[in-house]
Coordinates of C-alpha atoms in Angstrom, one line a residue:
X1 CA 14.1 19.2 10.2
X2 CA 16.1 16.6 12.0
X3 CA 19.3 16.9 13.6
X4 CA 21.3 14.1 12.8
X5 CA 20.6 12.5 9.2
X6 CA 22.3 9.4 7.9
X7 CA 24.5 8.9 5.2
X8 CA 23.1 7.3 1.7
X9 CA 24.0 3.9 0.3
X10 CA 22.2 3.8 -3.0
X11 CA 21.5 0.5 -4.4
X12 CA 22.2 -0.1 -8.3
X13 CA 20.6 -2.7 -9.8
X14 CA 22.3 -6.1 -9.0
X15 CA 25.3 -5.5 -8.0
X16 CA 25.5 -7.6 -5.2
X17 CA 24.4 -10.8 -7.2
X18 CA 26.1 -10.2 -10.5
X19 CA 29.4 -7.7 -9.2
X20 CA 29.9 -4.1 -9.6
X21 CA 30.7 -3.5 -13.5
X22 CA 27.5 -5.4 -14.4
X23 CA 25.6 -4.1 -12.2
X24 CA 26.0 -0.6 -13.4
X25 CA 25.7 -2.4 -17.1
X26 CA 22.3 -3.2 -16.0
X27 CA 21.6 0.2 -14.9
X28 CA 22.2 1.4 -18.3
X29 CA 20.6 -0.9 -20.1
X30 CA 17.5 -0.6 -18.4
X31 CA 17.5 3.2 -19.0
X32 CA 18.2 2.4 -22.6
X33 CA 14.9 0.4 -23.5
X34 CA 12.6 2.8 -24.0
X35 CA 10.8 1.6 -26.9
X36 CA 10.3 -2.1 -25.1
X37 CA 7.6 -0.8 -22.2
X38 CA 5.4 2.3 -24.5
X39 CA 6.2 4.4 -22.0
X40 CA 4.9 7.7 -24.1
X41 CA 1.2 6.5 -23.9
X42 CA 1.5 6.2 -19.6
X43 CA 3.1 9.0 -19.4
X44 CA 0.0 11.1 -21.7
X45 CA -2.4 8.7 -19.3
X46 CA -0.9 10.2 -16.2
X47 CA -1.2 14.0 -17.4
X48 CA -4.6 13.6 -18.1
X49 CA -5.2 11.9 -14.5
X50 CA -3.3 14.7 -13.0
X51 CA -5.2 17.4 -14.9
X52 CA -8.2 15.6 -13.5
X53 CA -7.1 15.7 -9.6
X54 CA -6.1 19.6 -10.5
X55 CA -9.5 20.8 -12.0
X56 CA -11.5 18.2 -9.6
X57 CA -10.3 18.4 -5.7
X58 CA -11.6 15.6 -3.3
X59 CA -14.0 17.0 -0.6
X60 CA -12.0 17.0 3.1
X61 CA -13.4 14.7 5.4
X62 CA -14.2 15.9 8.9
X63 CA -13.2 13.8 12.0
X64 CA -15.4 11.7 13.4
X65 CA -16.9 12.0 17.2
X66 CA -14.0 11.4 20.1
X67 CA -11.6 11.8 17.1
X68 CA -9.4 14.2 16.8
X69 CA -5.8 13.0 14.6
X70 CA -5.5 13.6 11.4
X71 CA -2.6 12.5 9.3
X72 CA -1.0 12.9 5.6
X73 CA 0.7 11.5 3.5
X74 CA 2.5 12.5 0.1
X75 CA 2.5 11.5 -2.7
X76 CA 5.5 12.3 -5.2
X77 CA 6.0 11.3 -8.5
X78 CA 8.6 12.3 -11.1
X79 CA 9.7 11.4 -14.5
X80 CA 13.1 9.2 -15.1
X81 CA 14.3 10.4 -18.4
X82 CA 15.6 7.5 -20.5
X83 CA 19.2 9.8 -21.6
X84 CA 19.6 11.9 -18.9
X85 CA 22.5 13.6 -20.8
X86 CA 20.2 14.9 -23.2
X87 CA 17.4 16.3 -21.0
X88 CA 17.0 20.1 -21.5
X89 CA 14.7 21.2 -18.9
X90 CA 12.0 23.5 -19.7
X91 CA 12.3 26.6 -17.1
X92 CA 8.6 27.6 -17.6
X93 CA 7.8 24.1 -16.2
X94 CA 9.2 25.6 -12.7
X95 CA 7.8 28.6 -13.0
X96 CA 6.1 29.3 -9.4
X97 CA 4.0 32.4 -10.9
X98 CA 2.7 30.0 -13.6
X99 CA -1.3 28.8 -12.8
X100 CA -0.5 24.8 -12.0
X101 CA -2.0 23.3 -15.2
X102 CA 0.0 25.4 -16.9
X103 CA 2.8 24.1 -15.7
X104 CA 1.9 20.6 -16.2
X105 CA 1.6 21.5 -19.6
X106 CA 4.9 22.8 -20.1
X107 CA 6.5 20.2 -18.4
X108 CA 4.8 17.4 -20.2
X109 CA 5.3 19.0 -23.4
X110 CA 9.1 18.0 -23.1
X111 CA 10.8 15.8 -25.2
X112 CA 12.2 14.1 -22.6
X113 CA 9.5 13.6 -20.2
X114 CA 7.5 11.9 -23.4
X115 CA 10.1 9.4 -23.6
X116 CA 10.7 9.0 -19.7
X117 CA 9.3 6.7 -17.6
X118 CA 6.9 7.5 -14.5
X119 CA 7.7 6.8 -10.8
X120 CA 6.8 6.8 -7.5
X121 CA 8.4 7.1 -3.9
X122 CA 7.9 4.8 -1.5
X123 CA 9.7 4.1 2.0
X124 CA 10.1 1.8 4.2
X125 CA 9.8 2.6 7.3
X126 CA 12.1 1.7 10.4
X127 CA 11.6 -0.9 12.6
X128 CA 10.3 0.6 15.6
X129 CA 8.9 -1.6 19.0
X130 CA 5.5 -0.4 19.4
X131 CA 4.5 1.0 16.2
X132 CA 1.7 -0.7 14.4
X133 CA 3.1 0.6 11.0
X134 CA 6.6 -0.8 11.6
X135 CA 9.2 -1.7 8.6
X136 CA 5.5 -1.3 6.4
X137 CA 6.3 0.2 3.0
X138 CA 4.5 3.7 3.1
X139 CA 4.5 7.0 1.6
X140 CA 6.4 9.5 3.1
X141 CA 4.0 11.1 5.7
X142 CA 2.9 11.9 9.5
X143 CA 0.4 13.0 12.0
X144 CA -0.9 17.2 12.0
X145 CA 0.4 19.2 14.4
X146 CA -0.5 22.1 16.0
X147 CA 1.9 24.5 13.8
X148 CA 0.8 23.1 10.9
X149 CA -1.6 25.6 8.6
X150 CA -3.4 22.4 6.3
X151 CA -3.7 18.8 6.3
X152 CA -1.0 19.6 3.0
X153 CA 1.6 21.6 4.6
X154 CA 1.6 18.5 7.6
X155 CA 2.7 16.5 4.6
X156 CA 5.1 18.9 3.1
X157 CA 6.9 19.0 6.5
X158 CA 6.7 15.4 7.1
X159 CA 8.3 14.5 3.8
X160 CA 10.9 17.3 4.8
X161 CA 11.4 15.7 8.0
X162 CA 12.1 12.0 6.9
X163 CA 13.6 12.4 3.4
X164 CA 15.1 15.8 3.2
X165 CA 12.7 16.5 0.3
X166 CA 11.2 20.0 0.0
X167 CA 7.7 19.7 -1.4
X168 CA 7.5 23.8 -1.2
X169 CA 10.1 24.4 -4.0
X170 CA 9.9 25.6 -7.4
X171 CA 10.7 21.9 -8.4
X172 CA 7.9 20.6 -7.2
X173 CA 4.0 21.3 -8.0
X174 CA 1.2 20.4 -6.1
X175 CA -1.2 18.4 -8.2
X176 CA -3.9 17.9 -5.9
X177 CA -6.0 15.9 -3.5
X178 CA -6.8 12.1 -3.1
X179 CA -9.7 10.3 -1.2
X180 CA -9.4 10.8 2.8
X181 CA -9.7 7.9 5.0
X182 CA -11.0 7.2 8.5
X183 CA -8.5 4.5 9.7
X184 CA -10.1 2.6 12.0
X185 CA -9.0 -0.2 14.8
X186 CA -11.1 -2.7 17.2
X187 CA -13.4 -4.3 14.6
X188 CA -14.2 -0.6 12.7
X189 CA -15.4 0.6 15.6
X190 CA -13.3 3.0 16.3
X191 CA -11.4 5.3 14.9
X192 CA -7.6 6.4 15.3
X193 CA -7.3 9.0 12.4
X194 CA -8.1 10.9 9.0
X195 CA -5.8 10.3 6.6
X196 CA -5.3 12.6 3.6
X197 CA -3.0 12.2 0.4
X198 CA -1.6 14.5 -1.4
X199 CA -0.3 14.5 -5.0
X200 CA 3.0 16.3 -6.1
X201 CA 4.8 16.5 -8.9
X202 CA 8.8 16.8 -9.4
X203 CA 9.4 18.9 -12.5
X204 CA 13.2 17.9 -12.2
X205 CA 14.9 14.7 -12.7
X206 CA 18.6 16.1 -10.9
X207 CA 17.4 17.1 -7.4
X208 CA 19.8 17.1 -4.4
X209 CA 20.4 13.6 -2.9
X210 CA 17.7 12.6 -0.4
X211 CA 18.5 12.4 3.3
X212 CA 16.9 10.2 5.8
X213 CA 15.9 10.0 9.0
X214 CA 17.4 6.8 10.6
X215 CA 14.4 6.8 13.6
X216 CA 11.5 6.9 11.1
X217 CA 12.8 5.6 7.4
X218 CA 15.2 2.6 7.0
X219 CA 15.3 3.2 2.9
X220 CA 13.6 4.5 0.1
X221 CA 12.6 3.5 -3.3
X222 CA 11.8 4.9 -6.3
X223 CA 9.3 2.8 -8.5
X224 CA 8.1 2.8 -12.3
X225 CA 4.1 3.1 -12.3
X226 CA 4.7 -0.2 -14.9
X227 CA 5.7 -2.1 -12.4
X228 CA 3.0 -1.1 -10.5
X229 CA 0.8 -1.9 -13.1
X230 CA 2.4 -5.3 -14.0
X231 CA -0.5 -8.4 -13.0
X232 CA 3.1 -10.7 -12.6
X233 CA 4.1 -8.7 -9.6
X234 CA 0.6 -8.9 -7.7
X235 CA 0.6 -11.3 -4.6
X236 CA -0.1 -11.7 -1.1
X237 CA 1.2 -10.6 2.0
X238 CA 0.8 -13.2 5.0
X239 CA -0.6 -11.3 7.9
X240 CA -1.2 -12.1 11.6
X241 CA -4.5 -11.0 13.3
X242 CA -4.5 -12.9 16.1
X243 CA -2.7 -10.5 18.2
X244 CA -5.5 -7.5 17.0
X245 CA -8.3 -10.2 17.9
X246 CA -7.7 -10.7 21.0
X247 CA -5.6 -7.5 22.6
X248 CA -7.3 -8.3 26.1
X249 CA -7.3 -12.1 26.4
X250 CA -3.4 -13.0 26.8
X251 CA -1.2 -15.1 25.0
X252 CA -3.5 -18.5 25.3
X253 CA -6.5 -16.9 23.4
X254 CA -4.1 -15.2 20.5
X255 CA -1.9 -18.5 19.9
X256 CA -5.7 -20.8 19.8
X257 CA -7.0 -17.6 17.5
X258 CA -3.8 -18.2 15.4
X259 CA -4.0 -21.8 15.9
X260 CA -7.8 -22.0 14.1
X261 CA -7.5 -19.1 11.6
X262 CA -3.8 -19.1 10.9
X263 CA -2.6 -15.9 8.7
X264 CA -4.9 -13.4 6.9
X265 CA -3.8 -13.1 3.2
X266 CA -4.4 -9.7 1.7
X267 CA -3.1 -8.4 -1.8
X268 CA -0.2 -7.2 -2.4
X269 CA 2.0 -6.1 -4.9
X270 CA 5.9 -7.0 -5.6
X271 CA 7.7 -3.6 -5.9
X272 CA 10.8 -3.8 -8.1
X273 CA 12.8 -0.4 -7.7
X274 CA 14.8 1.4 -10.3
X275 CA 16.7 3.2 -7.1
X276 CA 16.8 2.4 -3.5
X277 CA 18.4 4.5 -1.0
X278 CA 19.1 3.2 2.6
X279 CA 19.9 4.3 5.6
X280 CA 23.7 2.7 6.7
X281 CA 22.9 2.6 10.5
X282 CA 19.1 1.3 10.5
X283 CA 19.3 -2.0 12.5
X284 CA 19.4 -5.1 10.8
X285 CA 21.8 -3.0 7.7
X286 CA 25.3 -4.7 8.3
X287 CA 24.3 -8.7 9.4
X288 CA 25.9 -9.5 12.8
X289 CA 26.9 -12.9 11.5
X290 CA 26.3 -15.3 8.7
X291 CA 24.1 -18.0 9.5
X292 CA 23.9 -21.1 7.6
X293 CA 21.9 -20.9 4.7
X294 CA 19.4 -24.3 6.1
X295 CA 19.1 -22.5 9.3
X296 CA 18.0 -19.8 7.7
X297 CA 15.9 -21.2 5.6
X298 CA 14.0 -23.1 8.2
X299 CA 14.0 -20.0 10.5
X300 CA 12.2 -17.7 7.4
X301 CA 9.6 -20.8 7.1
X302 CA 8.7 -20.9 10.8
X303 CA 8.8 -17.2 11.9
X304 CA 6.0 -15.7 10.1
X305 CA 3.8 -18.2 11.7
X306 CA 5.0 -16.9 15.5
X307 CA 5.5 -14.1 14.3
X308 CA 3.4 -10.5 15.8
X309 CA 4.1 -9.4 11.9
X310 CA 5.3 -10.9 8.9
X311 CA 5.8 -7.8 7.1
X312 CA 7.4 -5.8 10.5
X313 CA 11.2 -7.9 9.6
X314 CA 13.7 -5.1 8.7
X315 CA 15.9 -7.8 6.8
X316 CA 16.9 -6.2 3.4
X317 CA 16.8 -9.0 1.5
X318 CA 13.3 -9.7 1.9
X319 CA 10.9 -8.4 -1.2
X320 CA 9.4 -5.4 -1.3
X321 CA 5.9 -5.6 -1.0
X322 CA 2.9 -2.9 -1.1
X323 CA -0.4 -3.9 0.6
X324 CA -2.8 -2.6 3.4
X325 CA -3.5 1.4 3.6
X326 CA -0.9 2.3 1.1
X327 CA -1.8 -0.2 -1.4
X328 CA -5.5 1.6 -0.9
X329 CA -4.3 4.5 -1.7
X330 CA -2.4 3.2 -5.2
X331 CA -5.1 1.4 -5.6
X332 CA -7.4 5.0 -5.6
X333 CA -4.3 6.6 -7.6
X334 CA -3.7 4.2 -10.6
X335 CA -7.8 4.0 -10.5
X336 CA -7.7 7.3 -12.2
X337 CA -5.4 6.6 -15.2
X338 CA -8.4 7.0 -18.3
X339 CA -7.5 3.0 -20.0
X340 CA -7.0 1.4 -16.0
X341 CA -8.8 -1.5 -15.0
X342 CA -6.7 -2.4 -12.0
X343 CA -9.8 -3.4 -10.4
X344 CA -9.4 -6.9 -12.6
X345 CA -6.0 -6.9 -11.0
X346 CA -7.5 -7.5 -7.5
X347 CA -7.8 -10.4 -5.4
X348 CA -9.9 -10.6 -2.3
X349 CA -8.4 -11.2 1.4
X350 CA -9.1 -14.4 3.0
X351 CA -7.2 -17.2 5.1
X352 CA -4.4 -19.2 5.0
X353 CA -5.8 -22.6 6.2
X354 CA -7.3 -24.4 2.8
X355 CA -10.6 -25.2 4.4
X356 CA -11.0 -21.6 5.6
X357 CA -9.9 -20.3 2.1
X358 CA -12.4 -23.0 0.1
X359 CA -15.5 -21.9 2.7
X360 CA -14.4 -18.1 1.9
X361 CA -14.3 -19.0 -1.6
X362 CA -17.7 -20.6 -1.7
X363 CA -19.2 -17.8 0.0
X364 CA -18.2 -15.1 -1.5
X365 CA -18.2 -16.1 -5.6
X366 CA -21.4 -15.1 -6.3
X367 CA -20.7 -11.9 -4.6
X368 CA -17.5 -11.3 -6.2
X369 CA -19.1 -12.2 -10.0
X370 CA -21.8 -9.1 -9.2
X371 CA -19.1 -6.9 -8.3
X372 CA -16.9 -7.7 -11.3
X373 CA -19.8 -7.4 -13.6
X374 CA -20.6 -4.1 -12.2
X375 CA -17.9 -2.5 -12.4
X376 CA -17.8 -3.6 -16.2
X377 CA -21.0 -1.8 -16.9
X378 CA -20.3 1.2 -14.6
X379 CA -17.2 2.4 -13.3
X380 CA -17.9 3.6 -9.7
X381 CA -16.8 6.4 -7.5
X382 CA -16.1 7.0 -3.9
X383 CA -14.8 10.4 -2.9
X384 CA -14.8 9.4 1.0
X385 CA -13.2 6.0 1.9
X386 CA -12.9 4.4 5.4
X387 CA -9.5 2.1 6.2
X388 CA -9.7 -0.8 8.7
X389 CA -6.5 -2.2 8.1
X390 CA -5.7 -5.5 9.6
X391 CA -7.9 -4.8 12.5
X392 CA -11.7 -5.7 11.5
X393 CA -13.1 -8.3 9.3
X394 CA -16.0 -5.3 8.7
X395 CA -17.6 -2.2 10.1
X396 CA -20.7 -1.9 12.1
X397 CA -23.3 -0.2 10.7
X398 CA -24.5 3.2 11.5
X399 CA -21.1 4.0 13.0
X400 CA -20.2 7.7 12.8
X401 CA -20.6 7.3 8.7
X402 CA -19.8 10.2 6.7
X403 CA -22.4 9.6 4.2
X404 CA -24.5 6.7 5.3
X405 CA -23.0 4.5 2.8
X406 CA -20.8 1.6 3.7
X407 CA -17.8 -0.7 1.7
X408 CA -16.3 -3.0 3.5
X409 CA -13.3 -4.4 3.1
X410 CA -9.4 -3.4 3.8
X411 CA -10.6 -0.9 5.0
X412 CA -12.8 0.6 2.0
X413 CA -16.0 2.1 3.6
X414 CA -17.5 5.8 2.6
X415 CA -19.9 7.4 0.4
X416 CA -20.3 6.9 -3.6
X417 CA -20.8 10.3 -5.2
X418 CA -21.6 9.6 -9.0
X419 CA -21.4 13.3 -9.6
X420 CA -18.1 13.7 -9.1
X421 CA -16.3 14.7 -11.9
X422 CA -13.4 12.4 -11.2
X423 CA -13.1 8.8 -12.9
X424 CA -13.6 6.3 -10.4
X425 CA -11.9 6.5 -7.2
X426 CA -14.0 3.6 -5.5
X427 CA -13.7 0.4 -7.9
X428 CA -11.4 -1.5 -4.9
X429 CA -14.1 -0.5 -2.3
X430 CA -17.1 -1.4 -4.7
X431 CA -15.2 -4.9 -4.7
X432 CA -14.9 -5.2 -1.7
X433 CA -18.4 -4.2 -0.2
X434 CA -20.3 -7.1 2.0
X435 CA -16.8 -9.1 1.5
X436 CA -15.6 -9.0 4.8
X437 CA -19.6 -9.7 6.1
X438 CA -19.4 -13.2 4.4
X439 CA -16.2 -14.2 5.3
X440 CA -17.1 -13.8 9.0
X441 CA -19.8 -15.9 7.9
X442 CA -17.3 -18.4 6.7
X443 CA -15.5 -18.1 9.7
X444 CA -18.4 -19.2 11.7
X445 CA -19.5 -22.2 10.0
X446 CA -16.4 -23.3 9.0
X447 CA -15.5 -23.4 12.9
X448 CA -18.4 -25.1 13.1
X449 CA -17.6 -28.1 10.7
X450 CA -14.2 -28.5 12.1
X451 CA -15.9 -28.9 15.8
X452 CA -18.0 -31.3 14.2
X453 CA -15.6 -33.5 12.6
X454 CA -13.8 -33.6 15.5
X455 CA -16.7 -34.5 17.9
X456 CA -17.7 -37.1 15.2
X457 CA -14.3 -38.6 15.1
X458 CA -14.0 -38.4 19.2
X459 CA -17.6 -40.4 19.0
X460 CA -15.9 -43.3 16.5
X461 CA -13.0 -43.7 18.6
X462 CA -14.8 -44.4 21.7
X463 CA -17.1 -46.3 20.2
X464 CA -14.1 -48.1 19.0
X465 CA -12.8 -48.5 22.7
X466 CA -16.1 -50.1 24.1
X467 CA -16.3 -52.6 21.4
X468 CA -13.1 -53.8 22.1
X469 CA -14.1 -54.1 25.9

């Protein structure tokens, strides 16, 4: 637990565009629609997909050669009832003695859990100098230490540690396991971690506020799987690799890498809270002045492109958006709902420069048309994932594998395991295997062209000169 916590500012609705009595107006409204979103059938879709993770546990994934951090994650999910005034709550539902899909039945069972509406917690983390992971939106979650007994109770204290949640009460059940990941850096090659996520369940809607820790969490948010869901909130999130390109080179060889590949676009999606919480003395909470809303303007156009890390800003005002590890994990998560087909959702990483993002395109659409067909005809599944992050544009092969079988792509690599009773953990992987191979390819030749164009339009222009001569 940590010794100083932070008081809460909760954030309701729009209050800050539209004033305080309509903000609250909105508040209710939106918890008084439930008949507009058909929230009954998602919330039958995510019993059965937590029945599935409770009778069918993921396989733990052991550490790779030289490797020895693991890490986990949590996450927690919980049912906003639509009248909370009205919401009896079924004691048997928190009954600790009960087996745990007992418990899931009781608690679903519940009038007011039929008509609720699913979430998820999400953080955002604080802006720290140093940490690769900085103001990323995350789930709550840290590295294993030595006291801890299971890659699970690491992320019970973790959550403990940066929220003030307690994962180990009677109001919350632990549903089960998702696919562990061997996050990787330098090109794939080598690996930092194992991360494992874990699934719980809040059986109550009134817990005790939340309390933060200012050093690791600058808010949190709590988000309705529709939003999640929603194809009008996927987009992209502009990253910088140039900096993980060339660690060793200076600062000449990463501003000519950003110079000639610009930003990486990966997907993302748009998170729209139904409750944020933040943390009143994170930096960048209270502005230090009001600039000029040009200056700004300018200055939000021409930062990300200096920038070590578009998404590492701890402005507040700036959307909320889910991509990288943690969208991998969703990804995994909302995989497993029986009628999903998120996979259709996805778009593929590539560049920002148009001439890199046509050659990518090129490239890669015959490739991408398999997959997609594929996955139409068979749903696949992939127990054991590998995450590369931002830091490779693939994985070599034969590399400390778990299973000899390789996806490439944001970091998707592991073994497919077709007899695993679970539905199909691995469609974002199966999408994105040889991806990140061809767009290398496209790098190459697209390099190529542009050196050739420019040697060809050197060659007219001094041929130009001696004519005139």
């Amino acid at each position: 637990m940590p010794s100083h916590v932070d008081f809460l500012v909760p954030h309701l609705g729009s209050v800050k565009r539209n004033g305080l009595g309509r903000g609250v107006q909105a508040r209710m409204n939106d918890m008084t629609e439930p008949a507009k979103h058909s929230t009954p059938s998602l919330v039958n879709q995510l019993k059965s997909l937590l029945s599935g993770l409770q009778d069918n546990p993921y396989p733990a994934v052991p550490n790779p050669p030289a490797c020895k951090k693991r890490a986990s994650v949590a996450l927690i999910l919980r049912i906003r009832p639509t009248f909370p005034d009205e919401a009896t709550i079924d004691h048997s539902a928190t009954n600790p003695g009960l087996p745990t899909q007992d418990r899931l039945n009781s608690f679903f069972d519940q009038s007011w859990v039929q008509r609720g509406d699913p979430e998820i917690l999400f953080i955002k983390r604080a802006a720290r100098e140093g940490d690769r992971w900085t103001g990323h939106i995350a789930l709550p979650g840290g590295k294993h230490e030595e006291g801890d007994q299971s890659d699970m109770a690491t992320s019970i204290r973790e959550t403990l540690e940066e929220i003030g949640l307690d994962l180990a009460t009677e109001h919350s059940t632990f549903v089960g396991n998702l696919p562990e990941r061997v996050v990787t850096t330098s090109w794939g090659t080598v690996p930092l971690m194992v991360l494992c996520p874990f699934v719980f369940l809040l059986t109550r809607y009134d817990l005790p506020p939340l309390r933060l820790q200012p050093s690791e969490v600058s808010s949190v948010h709590w988000v309705s799987m529709r939003a999640l869901l929603a194809p009008s909130l996927r987009t992209y999130e502009h990253a910088d690799v140039a900096d993980r390109l060339a660690r060793r080179g200076g600062g000449f060889l990463r501003n000519v890498l950003r110079l000639m590949l610009g930003q990486m676009l990966f997907a993302a999606v748009r998170l729209i809270p139904s409750e944020s919480i933040y943390c009143s003395s994170a930096p960048g909470f209270i502005p230090l002045r009001i600039s000029k809303s040009l200056s700004t303007s300018v200055k939000d156009a021409i930062v990300p492109l200096i920038s070590r890390d578009y998404a590492s800003s701890s402005k507040y005002d700036r959307p909320l958006l889910l991509w990288g590890l943690t969208h991998g994990i969703m990804a995994d998560f909302l995989d497993l709902l029986p009628t999903s087909n998120t996979f259709k959702l996805w778009t593929w990483p590539t560049f920002s420069p148009w001439d890199l993002q046509i050659m990518v395109w090129l490239m890669t659409y015959r490739l991408h048309k398999r997959k997609v067909q594929e996955l139409d005809s068979k749903r696949q599944e992939s127990p054991t994932v590998i995450e590369e992050g931002l830091d490779t544009l693939g994985v070599q092969k034969n590399r400390w594998q778990p299973h000899g079988v390789h996806m490439d792509g944001l970091g998707l690599t592991g073994s497919q395991d077709a007899s695993h009773p679970a539905s199909s953990a691995g469609a974002i992987g199966h999408l994105l295997e040889g991806h990140y191979d061809l767009m290398r390819r496209a790098v190459v030749v697209t390099l190529m062209m542009r050196l050739g164009f420019g040697a060809g339009v050197l060659a007219l222009v001094l041929r130009q000169m001696r004519s005139r001569r």
